[in-house]
Short mmCIF file of C-alpha atoms and ligand atoms in Angstrom, two decimals:
data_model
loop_
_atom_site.label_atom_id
_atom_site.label_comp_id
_atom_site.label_asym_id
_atom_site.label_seq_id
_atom_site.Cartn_x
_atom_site.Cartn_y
_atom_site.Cartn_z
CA UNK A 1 1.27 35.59 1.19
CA UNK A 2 4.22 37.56 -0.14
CA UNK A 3 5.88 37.09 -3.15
CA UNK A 4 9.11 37.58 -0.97
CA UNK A 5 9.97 33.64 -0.09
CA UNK A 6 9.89 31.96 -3.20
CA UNK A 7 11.81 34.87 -4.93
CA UNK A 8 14.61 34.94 -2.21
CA UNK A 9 14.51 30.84 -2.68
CA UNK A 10 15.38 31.02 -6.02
CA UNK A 11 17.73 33.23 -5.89
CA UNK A 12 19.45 31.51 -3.29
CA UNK A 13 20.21 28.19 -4.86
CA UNK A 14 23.79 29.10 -5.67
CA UNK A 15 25.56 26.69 -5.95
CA UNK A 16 28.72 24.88 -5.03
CA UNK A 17 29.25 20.59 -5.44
CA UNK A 18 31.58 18.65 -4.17
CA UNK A 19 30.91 14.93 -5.96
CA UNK A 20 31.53 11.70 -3.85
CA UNK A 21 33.03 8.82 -5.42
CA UNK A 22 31.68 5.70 -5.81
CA UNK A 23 31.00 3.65 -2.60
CA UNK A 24 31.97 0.41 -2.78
CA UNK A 25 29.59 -2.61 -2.62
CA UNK A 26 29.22 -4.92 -0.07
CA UNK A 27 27.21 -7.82 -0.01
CA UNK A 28 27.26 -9.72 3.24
CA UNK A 29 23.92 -11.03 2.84
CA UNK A 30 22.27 -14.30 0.94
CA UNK A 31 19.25 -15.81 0.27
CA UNK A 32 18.69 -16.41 4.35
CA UNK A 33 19.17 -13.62 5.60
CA UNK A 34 16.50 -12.37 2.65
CA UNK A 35 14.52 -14.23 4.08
CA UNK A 36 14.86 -13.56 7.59
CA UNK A 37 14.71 -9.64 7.22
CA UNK A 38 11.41 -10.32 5.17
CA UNK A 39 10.13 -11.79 7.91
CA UNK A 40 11.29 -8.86 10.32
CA UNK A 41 9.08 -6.59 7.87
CA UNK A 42 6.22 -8.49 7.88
CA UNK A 43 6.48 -8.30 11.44
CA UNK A 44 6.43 -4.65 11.60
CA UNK A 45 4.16 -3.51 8.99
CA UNK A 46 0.56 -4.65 9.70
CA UNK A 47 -2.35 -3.68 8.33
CA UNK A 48 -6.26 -3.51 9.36
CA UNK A 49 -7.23 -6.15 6.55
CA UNK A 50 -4.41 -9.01 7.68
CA UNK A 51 -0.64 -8.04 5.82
CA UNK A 52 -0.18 -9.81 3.09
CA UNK A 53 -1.31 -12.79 3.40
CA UNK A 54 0.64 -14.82 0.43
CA UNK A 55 3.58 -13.85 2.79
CA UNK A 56 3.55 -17.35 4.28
CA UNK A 57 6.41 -17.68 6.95
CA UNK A 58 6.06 -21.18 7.80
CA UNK A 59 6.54 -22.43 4.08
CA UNK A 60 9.75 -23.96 3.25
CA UNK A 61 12.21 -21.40 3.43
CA UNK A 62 13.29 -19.26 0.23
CA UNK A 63 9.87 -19.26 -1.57
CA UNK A 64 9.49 -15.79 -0.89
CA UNK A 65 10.94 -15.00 -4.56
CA UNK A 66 6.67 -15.53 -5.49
CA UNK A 67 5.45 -13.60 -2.49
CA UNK A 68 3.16 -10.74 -3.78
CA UNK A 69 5.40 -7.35 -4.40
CA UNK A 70 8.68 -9.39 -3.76
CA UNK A 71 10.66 -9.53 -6.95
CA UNK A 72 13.95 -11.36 -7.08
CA UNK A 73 17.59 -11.33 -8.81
CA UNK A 74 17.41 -12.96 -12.36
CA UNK A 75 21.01 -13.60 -12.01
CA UNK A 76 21.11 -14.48 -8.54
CA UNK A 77 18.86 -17.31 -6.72
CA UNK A 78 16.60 -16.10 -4.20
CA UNK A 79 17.89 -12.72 -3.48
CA UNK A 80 15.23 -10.02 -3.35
CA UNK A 81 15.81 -7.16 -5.45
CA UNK A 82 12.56 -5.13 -5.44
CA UNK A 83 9.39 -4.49 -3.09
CA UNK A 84 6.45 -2.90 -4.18
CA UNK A 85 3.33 -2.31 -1.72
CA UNK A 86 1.86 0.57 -2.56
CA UNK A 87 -1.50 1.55 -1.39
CA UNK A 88 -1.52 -1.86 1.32
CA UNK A 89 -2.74 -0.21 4.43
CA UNK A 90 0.44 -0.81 5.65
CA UNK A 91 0.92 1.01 9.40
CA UNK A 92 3.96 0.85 11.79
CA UNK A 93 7.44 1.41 11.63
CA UNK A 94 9.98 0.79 8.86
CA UNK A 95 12.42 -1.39 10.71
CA UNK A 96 15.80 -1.26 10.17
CA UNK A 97 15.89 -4.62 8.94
CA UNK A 98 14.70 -3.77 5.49
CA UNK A 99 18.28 -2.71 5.27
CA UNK A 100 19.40 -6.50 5.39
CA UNK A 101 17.94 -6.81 2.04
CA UNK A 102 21.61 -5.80 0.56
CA UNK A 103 20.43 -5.95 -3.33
CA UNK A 104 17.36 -4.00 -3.26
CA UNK A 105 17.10 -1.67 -6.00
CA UNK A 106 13.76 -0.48 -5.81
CA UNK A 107 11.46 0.53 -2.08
CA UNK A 108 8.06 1.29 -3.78
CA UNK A 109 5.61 1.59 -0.80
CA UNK A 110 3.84 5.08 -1.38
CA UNK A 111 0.06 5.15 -0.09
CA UNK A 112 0.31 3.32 3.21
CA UNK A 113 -0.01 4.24 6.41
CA UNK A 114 3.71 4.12 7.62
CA UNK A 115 4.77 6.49 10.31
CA UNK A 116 7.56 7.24 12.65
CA UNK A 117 11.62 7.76 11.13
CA UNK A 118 13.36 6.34 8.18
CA UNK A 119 15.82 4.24 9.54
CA UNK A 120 19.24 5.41 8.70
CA UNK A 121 20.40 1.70 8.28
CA UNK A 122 18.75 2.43 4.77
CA UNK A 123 22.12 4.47 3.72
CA UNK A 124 23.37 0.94 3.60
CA UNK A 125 21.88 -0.15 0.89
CA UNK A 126 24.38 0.67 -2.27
CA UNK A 127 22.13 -0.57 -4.63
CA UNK A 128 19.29 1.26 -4.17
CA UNK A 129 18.15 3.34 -7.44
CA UNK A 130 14.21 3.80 -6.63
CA UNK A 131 13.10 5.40 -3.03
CA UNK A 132 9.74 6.22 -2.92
CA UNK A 133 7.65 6.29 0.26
CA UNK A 134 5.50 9.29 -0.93
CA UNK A 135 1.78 9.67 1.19
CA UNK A 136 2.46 7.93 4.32
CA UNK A 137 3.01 9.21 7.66
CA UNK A 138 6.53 9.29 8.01
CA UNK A 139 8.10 12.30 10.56
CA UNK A 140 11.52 13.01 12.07
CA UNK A 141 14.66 14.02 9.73
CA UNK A 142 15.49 12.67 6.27
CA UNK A 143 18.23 10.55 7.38
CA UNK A 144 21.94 11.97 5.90
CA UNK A 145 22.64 8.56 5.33
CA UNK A 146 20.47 8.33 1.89
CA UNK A 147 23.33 10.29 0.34
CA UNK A 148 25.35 7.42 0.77
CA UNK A 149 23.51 5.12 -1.95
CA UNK A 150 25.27 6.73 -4.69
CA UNK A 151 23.14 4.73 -7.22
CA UNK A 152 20.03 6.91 -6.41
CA UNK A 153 17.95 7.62 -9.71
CA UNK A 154 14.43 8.89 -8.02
CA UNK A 155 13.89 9.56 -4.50
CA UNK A 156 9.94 10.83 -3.63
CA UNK A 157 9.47 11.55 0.13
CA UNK A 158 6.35 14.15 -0.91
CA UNK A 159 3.28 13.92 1.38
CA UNK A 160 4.41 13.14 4.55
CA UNK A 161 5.43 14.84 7.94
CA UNK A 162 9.19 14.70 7.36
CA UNK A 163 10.72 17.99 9.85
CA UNK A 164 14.45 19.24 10.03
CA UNK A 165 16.36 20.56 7.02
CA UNK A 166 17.21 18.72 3.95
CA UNK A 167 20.36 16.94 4.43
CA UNK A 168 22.81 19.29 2.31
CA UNK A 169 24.86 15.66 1.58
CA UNK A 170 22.14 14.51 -0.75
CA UNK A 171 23.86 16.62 -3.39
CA UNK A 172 26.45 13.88 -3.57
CA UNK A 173 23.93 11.92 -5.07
CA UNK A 174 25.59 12.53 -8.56
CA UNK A 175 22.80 10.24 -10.83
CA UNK A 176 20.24 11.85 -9.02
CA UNK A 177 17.16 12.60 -11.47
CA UNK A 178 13.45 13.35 -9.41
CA UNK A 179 13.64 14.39 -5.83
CA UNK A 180 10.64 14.65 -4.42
CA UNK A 181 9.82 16.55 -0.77
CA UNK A 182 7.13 18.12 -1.57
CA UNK A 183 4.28 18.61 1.53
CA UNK A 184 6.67 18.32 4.15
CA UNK A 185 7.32 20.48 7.31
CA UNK A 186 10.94 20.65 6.17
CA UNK A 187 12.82 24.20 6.74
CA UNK A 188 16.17 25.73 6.42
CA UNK A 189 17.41 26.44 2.78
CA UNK A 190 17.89 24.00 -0.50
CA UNK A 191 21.53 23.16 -0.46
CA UNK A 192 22.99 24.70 -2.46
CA UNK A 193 24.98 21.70 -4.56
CA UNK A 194 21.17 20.29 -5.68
CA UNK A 195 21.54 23.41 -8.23
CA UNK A 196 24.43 21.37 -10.57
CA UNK A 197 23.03 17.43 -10.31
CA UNK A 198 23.50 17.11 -14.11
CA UNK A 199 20.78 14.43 -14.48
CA UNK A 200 18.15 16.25 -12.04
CA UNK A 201 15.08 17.14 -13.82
CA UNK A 202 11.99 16.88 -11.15
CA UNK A 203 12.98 18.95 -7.99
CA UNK A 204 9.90 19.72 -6.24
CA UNK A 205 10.08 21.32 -2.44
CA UNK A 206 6.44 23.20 -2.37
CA UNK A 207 4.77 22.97 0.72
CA UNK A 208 7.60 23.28 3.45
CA UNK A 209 8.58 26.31 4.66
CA UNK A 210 12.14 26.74 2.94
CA UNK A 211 13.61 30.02 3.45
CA UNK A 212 16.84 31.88 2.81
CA UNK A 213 20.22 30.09 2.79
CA UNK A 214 23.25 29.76 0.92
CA UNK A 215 25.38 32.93 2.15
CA UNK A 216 28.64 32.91 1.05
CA UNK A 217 28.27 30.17 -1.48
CA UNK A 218 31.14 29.33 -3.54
CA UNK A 219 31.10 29.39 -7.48
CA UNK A 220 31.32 26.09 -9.10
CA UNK A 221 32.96 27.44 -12.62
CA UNK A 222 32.48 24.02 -14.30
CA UNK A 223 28.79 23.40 -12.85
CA UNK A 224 26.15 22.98 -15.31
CA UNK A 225 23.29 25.74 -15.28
CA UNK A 226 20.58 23.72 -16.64
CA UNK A 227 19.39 22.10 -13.67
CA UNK A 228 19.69 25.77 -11.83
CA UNK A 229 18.00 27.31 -14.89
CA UNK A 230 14.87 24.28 -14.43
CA UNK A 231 14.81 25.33 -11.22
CA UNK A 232 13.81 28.90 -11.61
CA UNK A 233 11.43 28.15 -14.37
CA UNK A 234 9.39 25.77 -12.07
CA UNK A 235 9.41 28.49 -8.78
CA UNK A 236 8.51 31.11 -11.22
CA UNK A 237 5.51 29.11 -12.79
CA UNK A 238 5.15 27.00 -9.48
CA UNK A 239 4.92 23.54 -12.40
CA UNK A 240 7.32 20.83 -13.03
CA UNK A 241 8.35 19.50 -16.15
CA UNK A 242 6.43 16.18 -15.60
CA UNK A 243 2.72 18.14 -15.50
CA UNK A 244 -0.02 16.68 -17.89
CA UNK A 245 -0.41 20.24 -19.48
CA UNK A 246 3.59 19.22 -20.48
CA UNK A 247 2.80 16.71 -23.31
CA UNK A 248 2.09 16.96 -27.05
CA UNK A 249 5.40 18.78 -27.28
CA UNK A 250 4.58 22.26 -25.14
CA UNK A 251 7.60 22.26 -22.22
CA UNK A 252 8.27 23.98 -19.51
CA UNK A 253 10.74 25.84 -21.21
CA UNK A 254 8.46 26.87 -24.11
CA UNK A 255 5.23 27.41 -21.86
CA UNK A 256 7.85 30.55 -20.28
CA UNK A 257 9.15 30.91 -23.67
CA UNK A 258 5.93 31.87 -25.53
CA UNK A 259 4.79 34.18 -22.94
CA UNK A 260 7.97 36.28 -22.27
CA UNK A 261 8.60 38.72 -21.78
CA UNK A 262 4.88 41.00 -22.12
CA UNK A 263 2.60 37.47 -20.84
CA UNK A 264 5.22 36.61 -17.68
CA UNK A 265 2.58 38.08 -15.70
CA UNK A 266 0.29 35.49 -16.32
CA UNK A 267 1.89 32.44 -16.06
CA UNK A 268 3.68 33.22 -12.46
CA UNK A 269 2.67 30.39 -9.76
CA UNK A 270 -0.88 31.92 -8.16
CA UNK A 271 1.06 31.90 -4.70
CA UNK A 272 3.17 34.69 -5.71
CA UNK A 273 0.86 38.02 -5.35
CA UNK A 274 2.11 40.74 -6.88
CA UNK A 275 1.29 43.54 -4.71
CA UNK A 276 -1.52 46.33 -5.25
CA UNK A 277 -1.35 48.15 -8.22
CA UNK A 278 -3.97 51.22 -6.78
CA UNK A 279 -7.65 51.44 -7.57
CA UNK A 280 -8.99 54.16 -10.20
CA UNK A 281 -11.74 54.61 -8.62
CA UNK A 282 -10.90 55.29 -5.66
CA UNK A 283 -10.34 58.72 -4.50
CA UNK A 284 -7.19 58.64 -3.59
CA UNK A 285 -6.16 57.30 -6.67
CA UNK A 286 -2.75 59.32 -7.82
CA UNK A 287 -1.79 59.80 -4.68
CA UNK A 288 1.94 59.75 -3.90
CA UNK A 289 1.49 56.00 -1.61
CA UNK A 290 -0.52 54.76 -4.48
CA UNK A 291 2.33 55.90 -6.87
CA UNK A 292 4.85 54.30 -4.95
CA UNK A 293 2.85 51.15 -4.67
CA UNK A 294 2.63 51.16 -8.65
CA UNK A 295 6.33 51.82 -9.09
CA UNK A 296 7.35 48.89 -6.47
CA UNK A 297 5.13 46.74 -8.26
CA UNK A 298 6.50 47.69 -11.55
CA UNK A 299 9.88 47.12 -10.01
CA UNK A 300 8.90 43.48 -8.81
CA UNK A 301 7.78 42.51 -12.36
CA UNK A 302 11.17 43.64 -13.44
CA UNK A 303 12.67 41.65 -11.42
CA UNK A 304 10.53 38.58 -12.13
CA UNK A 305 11.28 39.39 -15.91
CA UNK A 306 14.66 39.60 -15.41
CA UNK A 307 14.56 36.26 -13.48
CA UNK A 308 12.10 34.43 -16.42
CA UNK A 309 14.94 35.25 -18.35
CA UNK A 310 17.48 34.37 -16.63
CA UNK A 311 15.94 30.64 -16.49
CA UNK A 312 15.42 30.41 -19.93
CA UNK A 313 18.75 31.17 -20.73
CA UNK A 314 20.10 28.76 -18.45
CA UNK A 315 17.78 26.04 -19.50
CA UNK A 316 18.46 26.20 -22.91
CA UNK A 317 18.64 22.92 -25.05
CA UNK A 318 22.15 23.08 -26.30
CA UNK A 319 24.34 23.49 -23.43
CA UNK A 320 26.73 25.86 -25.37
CA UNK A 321 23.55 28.31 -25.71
CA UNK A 322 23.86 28.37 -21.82
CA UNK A 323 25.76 30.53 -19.97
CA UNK A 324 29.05 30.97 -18.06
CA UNK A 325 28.20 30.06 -14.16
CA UNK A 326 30.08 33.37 -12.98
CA UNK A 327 27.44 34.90 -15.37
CA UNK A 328 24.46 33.36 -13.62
CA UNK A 329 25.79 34.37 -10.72
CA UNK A 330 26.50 38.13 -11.32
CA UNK A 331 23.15 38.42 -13.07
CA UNK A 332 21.09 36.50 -10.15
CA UNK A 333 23.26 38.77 -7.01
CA UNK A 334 22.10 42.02 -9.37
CA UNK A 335 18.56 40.92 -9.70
CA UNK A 336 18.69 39.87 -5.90
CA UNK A 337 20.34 43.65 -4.86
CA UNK A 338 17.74 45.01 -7.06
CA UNK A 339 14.62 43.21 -5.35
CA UNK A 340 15.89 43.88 -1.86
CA UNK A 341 16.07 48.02 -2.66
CA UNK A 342 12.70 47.28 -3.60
CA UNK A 343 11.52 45.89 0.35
CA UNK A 344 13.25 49.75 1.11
C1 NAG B 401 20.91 -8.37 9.58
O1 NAG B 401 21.41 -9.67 9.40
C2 NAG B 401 22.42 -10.02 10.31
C3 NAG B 401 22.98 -11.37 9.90
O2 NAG B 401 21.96 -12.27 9.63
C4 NAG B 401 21.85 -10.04 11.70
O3 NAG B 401 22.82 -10.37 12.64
C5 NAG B 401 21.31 -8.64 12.02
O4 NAG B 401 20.68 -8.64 13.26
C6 NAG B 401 20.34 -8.20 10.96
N1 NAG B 401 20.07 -6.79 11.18
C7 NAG B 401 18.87 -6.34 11.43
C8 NAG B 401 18.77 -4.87 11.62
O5 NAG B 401 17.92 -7.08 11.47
C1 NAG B 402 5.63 7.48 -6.26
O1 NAG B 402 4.47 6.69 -6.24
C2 NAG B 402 3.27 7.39 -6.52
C3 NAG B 402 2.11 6.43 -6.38
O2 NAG B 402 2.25 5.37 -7.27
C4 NAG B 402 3.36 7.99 -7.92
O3 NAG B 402 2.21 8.73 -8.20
C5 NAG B 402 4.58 8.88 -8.00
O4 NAG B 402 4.74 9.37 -9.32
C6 NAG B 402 5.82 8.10 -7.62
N1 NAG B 402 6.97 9.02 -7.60
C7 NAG B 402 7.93 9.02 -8.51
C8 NAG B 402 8.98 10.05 -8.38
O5 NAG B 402 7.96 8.22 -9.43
C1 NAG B 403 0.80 11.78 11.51
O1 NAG B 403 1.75 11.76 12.56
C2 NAG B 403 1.70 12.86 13.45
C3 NAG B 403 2.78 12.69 14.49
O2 NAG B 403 3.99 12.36 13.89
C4 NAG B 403 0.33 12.88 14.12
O3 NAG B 403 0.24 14.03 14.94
C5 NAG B 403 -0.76 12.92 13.05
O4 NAG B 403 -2.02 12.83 13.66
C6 NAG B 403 -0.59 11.78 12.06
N1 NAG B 403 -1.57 11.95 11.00
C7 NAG B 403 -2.30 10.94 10.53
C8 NAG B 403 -3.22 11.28 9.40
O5 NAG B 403 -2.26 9.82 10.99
C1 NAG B 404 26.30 13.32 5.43
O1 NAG B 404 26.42 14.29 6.47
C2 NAG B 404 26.28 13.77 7.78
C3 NAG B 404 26.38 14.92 8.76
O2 NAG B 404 25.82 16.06 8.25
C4 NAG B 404 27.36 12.75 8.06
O3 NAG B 404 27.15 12.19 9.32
C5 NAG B 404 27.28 11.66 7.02
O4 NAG B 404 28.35 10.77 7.20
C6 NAG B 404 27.37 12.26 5.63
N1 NAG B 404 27.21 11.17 4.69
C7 NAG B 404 28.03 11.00 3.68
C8 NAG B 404 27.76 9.83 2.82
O5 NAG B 404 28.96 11.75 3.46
C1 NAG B 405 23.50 11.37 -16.37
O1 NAG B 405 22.82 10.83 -17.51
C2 NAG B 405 23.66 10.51 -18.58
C3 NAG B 405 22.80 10.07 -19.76
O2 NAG B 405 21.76 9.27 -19.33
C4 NAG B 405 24.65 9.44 -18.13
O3 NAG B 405 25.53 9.12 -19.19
C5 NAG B 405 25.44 9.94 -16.94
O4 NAG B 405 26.30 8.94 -16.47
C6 NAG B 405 24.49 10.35 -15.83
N1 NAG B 405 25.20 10.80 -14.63
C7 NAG B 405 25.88 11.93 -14.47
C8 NAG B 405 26.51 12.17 -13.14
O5 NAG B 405 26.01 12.77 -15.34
#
């Protein structure tokens, strides 16, 4: 593999926002029709070992508040605020029901079985904070609807069979902190207003096949750099902020920091292959193709320097430390220009 994608991916994310305001809520729903679009799911969803069985339908209605992974309002009788079912077996369809469930904060069902689309009714749910369907079987688009729950804290979509391009609209989730879409088949580029979600720490997009985008991108003067800075630091390194080797006070940002600039080398994410430097014992060795090979290398590492830096300054703890976004984006279209002269 070349070193070519990831570099041109991080030097892509550039970075223009345009921030939705907040939806309004509506409720329309109540403890019946809670009920009902509980029933709908456990209609859809089966698994091999029997689904859920303390989901008993023909109970009186409305004790579904003690059904297993069902959690409900404190404030508010019989309304279902959370469901958690990870690792069920679960298999089928999400059905657009679940999107009747108008309070629902929290969709924790990673480890099932669960194929086919998201349904884009989900967009309708305001409330929603927690997505996470991560290691099912889920295909088709990531509906552009999600960007309309602007309450989204964490959404993790990694591990499935998700195609199309990431919706560019998801940058309007403004309180957005992990995305997750990771071991996809998702292509196209990373839109380009991810790069200035203040509260994003956790963006991880390995395993798809992201390429080149973001032409003509405008300059957001006011944008915060940090998240853009993150993001270099974990393409460089290929590790997120949240990896166990992160704890007992080493970061991210100091794991780059200790080893710049002389150490970058060896701290780059395996996938990126530097290319040959030319064999000394090989006869040839000194040649003039072996010489250029050395000096395009050399250049590359340059670049790659120049780009370890260019994270670290934008990730830097006190956001006064950090620079100007016109900076960042001078400095990233030089080192870009410069890598490119390098392909010849
Ligand atoms: C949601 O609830 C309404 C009212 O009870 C019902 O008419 C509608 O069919 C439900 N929608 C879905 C997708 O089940
Ligand atoms: C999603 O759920 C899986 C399984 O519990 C967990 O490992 C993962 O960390 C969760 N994702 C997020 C973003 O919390
Ligand atoms: C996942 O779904 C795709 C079609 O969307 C199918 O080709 C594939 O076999 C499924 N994989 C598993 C493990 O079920
Ligand atoms: C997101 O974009 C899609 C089209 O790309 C549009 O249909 C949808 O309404 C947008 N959603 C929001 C919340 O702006
Ligand atoms: C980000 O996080 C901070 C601190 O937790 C919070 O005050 C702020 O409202 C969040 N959202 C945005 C868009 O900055």
């Amino acid at each position: 593999m070349s070193p070519t994608p990831l570099i041109i991916i991080v030097l892509s994310s550039i970075l223009t926002c345009s921030l939705l305001g907040a939806t309004a809520l509506h409720d329309h729903g109540d403890a019946s029709t809670d009920f009902q679009a509980l029933r709908c799911l456990k209609i859809h969803l089966s698994t091999s070992a029997g689904f859920l069985p303390s989901w008993k339908i023909d109970g009186s209605l409305q004790k579904f508040c003690t059904w297993s992974g069902v959690t409900c309002s404190k404030r508010q009788t019989s309304r279902v605020v959370a469901l958690d079912l990870e690792s069920l077996y679960l298999d089928g369809q999400m059905p657009p029901c679940i999107a009747n469930l108008t309070l629902l904060t929290r969709i924790h069902l990673p480890n099932n079985q669960l194929r086919g689309p998201i349904p884009t009714e989900l967009g309708q749910l305001n409330m929603l904070r927690y997505l996470n369907l991560s290691s099912n079987n889920l295909s088709g688009m990531i509906p552009s609807t999600l960007s309309s729950c602007s309450q989204f804290r964490v959404i993790d979509l990694g591990s499935n069979s998700f195609s199309g391009e990431i919706p560019p609209n998801l940058s309007q989730c403004s309180n957005m902190q992990q995305l997750k879409l990771d071991h996809n088949r998702l292509i196209g580029g990373i839109p380009e207003g991810l790069g200035i979600l203040r509260n994003l720490s956790v963006l991880h997009l390995a395993g798809n096949t992201l390429t080149e985008y973001g032409y003509g991108s405008k300059i957001s003067t006011e944008g915060d750099v940090y998240s853009y800075g993150v993001i270099i630091l974990e393409m460089l390194t290929g590790k997120r902020p949240t990896d166990e080797l992160f704890k007992d006070g080493l970061s991210l940002y100091k794991f780059v920091e200790d080893s710049f600039p002389e150490k970058i080398g060896e701290i780059l994410d395996p996938r990126m292959i530097i290319p040959y430097y030319g064999n000394r014992d090989e006869e040839e060795a000194g040649s003039s193709s072996d010489q250029e090979n050395h000096q395009i290398a050399a250049g590359i590492m340059g670049c790659i320097t120049a780009l370890a830096k260019l994270g670290l300054l934008c990730a830097a703890e006190t956001p006064k430390d950090r620079p100007a976004m016109q900076d960042v984006y001078a400095d990233a279209i030089t080192i870009k220009e410069e890598f490119s002269a390098l392909q010849g």
